[in-house]
Amino acid sequence: LAEFTASGFDPQSEAQRQQLQRALENLRCAPAAALRGQGGQEAIAACSRHIQAIFDHALASGNERERQSALWLAGRLPHSHMDDETRAGRPDLQDTLRRRWDAAKMDEALDRSAGLLGEASQSTAGLEAFMDSLELAEFHAQQAADAEGAAGRARAEELL
């Protein structure tokens, strides 16, 4: 972990992803007391930043495999360093990344809906495609379940 943290993390590097995966496995085997310590907290924070970098790159490039890999890695982050009270009601990194993905998919569907608006007024098939796209946007807005979801619903209402 220290090797690629000091030299910079490249989210496209398969070798660095494998190092990250090994670091996560080591963290999962670490005692809870060690995870609560400063070194454990710094290691978890560094891994979280690297996972987010992979996810950000996947969103920007549209790489579904990379996105799924980042979600899987986020699920490997240990949570035993937090007590149940601290963890309650607080989404973990995996949940946060899933919501971000849903927000991005919602935006894509809304953009597609905006592009179909002209066709919707011209034909039944165009109207069906427009409504399907809006339904997909609504689904992802519900999954995002945050401010981005509310913004997406407002955008959908503007289209109607």
GROMACS .gro file of C-alpha atoms in nm:
model
  160
    1LEU     CA    1   0.000   0.000   0.000
    2ALA     CA    2   0.278   0.242   0.089
    3GLU     CA    3   0.450   0.176  -0.246
    4PHE     CA    4   0.176   0.309  -0.468
    5THR     CA    5   0.047   0.562  -0.216
    6ALA     CA    6   0.382   0.743  -0.220
    7SER     CA    7   0.430   0.720  -0.598
    8GLY     CA    8   0.069   0.794  -0.691
    9PHE     CA    9  -0.207   0.553  -0.774
   10ASP     CA   10  -0.298   0.483  -1.136
   11PRO     CA   11  -0.655   0.350  -1.150
   12GLN     CA   12  -0.582   0.193  -1.489
   13SER     CA   13  -0.289  -0.016  -1.364
   14GLU     CA   14  -0.384  -0.380  -1.318
   15ALA     CA   15  -0.070  -0.438  -1.109
   16GLN     CA   16  -0.167  -0.160  -0.869
   17ARG     CA   17  -0.521  -0.293  -0.846
   18GLN     CA   18  -0.383  -0.631  -0.748
   19GLN     CA   19  -0.166  -0.462  -0.483
   20LEU     CA   20  -0.476  -0.283  -0.358
   21GLN     CA   21  -0.664  -0.611  -0.342
   22ARG     CA   22  -0.382  -0.768  -0.139
   23ALA     CA   23  -0.378  -0.467   0.095
   24LEU     CA   24  -0.754  -0.505   0.146
   25GLU     CA   25  -0.716  -0.873   0.227
   26ASN     CA   26  -0.442  -0.790   0.478
   27LEU     CA   27  -0.669  -0.529   0.638
   28ARG     CA   28  -0.951  -0.781   0.662
   29CYS     CA   29  -0.719  -1.012   0.860
   30ALA     CA   30  -0.597  -0.735   1.090
   31PRO     CA   31  -0.724  -0.725   1.449
   32ALA     CA   32  -1.002  -0.472   1.514
   33ALA     CA   33  -0.780  -0.287   1.763
   34ALA     CA   34  -0.518  -0.234   1.489
   35LEU     CA   35  -0.784  -0.104   1.250
   36ARG     CA   36  -0.901   0.148   1.511
   37GLY     CA   37  -0.546   0.281   1.549
   38GLN     CA   38  -0.402   0.565   1.345
   39GLY     CA   39  -0.216   0.332   1.106
   40GLY     CA   40  -0.528   0.124   1.045
   41GLN     CA   41  -0.742   0.432   0.986
   42GLU     CA   42  -0.484   0.574   0.743
   43ALA     CA   43  -0.465   0.244   0.554
   44ILE     CA   44  -0.844   0.222   0.525
   45ALA     CA   45  -0.862   0.586   0.409
   46ALA     CA   46  -0.589   0.529   0.149
   47CYS     CA   47  -0.762   0.215   0.017
   48SER     CA   48  -1.093   0.405   0.003
   49ARG     CA   49  -0.932   0.685  -0.201
   50HIS     CA   50  -0.783   0.433  -0.445
   51ILE     CA   51  -1.113   0.251  -0.484
   52GLN     CA   52  -1.287   0.582  -0.550
   53ALA     CA   53  -1.023   0.664  -0.813
   54ILE     CA   54  -1.094   0.334  -0.989
   55PHE     CA   55  -1.468   0.404  -0.973
   56ASP     CA   56  -1.428   0.763  -1.099
   57HIS     CA   57  -1.221   0.639  -1.391
   58ALA     CA   58  -1.480   0.372  -1.469
   59LEU     CA   59  -1.762   0.628  -1.470
   60ALA     CA   60  -1.565   0.867  -1.690
   61SER     CA   61  -1.468   0.595  -1.938
   62GLY     CA   62  -1.797   0.404  -1.925
   63ASN     CA   63  -1.610   0.084  -1.835
   64GLU     CA   64  -1.866  -0.145  -1.672
   65ARG     CA   65  -1.611  -0.411  -1.578
   66GLU     CA   66  -1.398  -0.153  -1.397
   67ARG     CA   67  -1.704  -0.014  -1.219
   68GLN     CA   68  -1.802  -0.358  -1.095
   69SER     CA   69  -1.444  -0.419  -0.986
   70ALA     CA   70  -1.445  -0.096  -0.782
   71LEU     CA   71  -1.776  -0.194  -0.618
   72TRP     CA   72  -1.635  -0.537  -0.533
   73LEU     CA   73  -1.319  -0.382  -0.387
   74ALA     CA   74  -1.532  -0.140  -0.180
   75GLY     CA   75  -1.715  -0.441  -0.039
   76ARG     CA   76  -1.380  -0.582   0.076
   77LEU     CA   77  -1.308  -0.282   0.300
   78PRO     CA   78  -1.321  -0.390   0.663
   79HIS     CA   79  -1.594  -0.237   0.879
   80SER     CA   80  -1.507  -0.400   1.208
   81HIS     CA   81  -1.305  -0.092   1.307
   82MET     CA   82  -1.634   0.090   1.364
   83ASP     CA   83  -1.872   0.001   1.641
   84ASP     CA   84  -2.237  -0.064   1.557
   85GLU     CA   85  -2.342   0.280   1.680
   86THR     CA   86  -2.094   0.459   1.450
   87ARG     CA   87  -2.188   0.242   1.153
   88ALA     CA   88  -2.567   0.270   1.201
   89GLY     CA   89  -2.734   0.491   0.943
   90ARG     CA   90  -2.402   0.567   0.775
   91PRO     CA   91  -2.362   0.429   0.424
   92ASP     CA   92  -2.040   0.245   0.353
   93LEU     CA   93  -1.823   0.316   0.050
   94GLN     CA   94  -1.989   0.044  -0.155
   95ASP     CA   95  -2.336   0.195  -0.098
   96THR     CA   96  -2.206   0.543  -0.177
   97LEU     CA   97  -2.051   0.425  -0.504
   98ARG     CA   98  -2.369   0.237  -0.601
   99ARG     CA   99  -2.571   0.554  -0.549
  100ARG     CA  100  -2.325   0.752  -0.761
  101TRP     CA  101  -2.355   0.492  -1.038
  102ASP     CA  102  -2.734   0.506  -1.021
  103ALA     CA  103  -2.718   0.887  -1.039
  104ALA     CA  104  -2.498   0.864  -1.350
  105LYS     CA  105  -2.734   0.610  -1.511
  106MET     CA  106  -3.029   0.834  -1.425
  107ASP     CA  107  -2.857   1.126  -1.600
  108GLU     CA  108  -2.791   0.910  -1.906
  109ALA     CA  109  -3.157   0.807  -1.922
  110LEU     CA  110  -3.272   1.168  -1.881
  111ASP     CA  111  -3.038   1.280  -2.159
  112ARG     CA  112  -3.176   1.002  -2.378
  113SER     CA  113  -3.531   1.113  -2.289
  114ALA     CA  114  -3.453   1.471  -2.385
  115GLY     CA  115  -3.322   1.346  -2.720
  116LEU     CA  116  -3.640   1.145  -2.778
  117LEU     CA  117  -3.875   1.432  -2.704
  118GLY     CA  118  -3.918   1.524  -3.071
  119GLU     CA  119  -3.991   1.164  -3.170
  120ALA     CA  120  -4.240   1.132  -2.884
  121SER     CA  121  -4.459   1.399  -3.038
  122GLN     CA  122  -4.441   1.237  -3.383
  123SER     CA  123  -4.524   0.871  -3.330
  124THR     CA  124  -4.650   0.612  -3.087
  125ALA     CA  125  -4.319   0.424  -3.105
  126GLY     CA  126  -4.134   0.748  -3.024
  127LEU     CA  127  -4.365   0.810  -2.730
  128GLU     CA  128  -4.308   0.457  -2.600
  129ALA     CA  129  -3.930   0.496  -2.628
  130PHE     CA  130  -3.952   0.830  -2.445
  131MET     CA  131  -4.164   0.680  -2.165
  132ASP     CA  132  -3.934   0.376  -2.133
  133SER     CA  133  -3.638   0.608  -2.097
  134LEU     CA  134  -3.819   0.813  -1.830
  135GLU     CA  135  -3.911   0.497  -1.640
  136LEU     CA  136  -3.546   0.391  -1.642
  137ALA     CA  137  -3.447   0.735  -1.513
  138GLU     CA  138  -3.708   0.707  -1.237
  139PHE     CA  139  -3.579   0.364  -1.137
  140HIS     CA  140  -3.222   0.493  -1.106
  141ALA     CA  141  -3.342   0.805  -0.921
  142GLN     CA  142  -3.506   0.582  -0.660
  143GLN     CA  143  -3.190   0.375  -0.629
  144ALA     CA  144  -2.973   0.686  -0.594
  145ALA     CA  145  -3.207   0.801  -0.312
  146ASP     CA  146  -3.030   1.127  -0.239
  147ALA     CA  147  -3.008   1.487  -0.361
  148GLU     CA  148  -2.902   1.369  -0.707
  149GLY     CA  149  -3.217   1.156  -0.724
  150ALA     CA  150  -3.429   1.459  -0.635
  151ALA     CA  151  -3.251   1.664  -0.901
  152GLY     CA  152  -3.320   1.389  -1.154
  153ARG     CA  153  -3.689   1.381  -1.067
  154ALA     CA  154  -3.701   1.759  -1.117
  155ARG     CA  155  -3.536   1.718  -1.459
  156ALA     CA  156  -3.787   1.449  -1.553
  157GLU     CA  157  -4.076   1.674  -1.453
  158GLU     CA  158  -3.935   1.947  -1.681
  159LEU     CA  159  -3.940   1.702  -1.973
  160LEU     CA  160  -4.305   1.625  -1.912
   0.00000   0.00000   0.00000
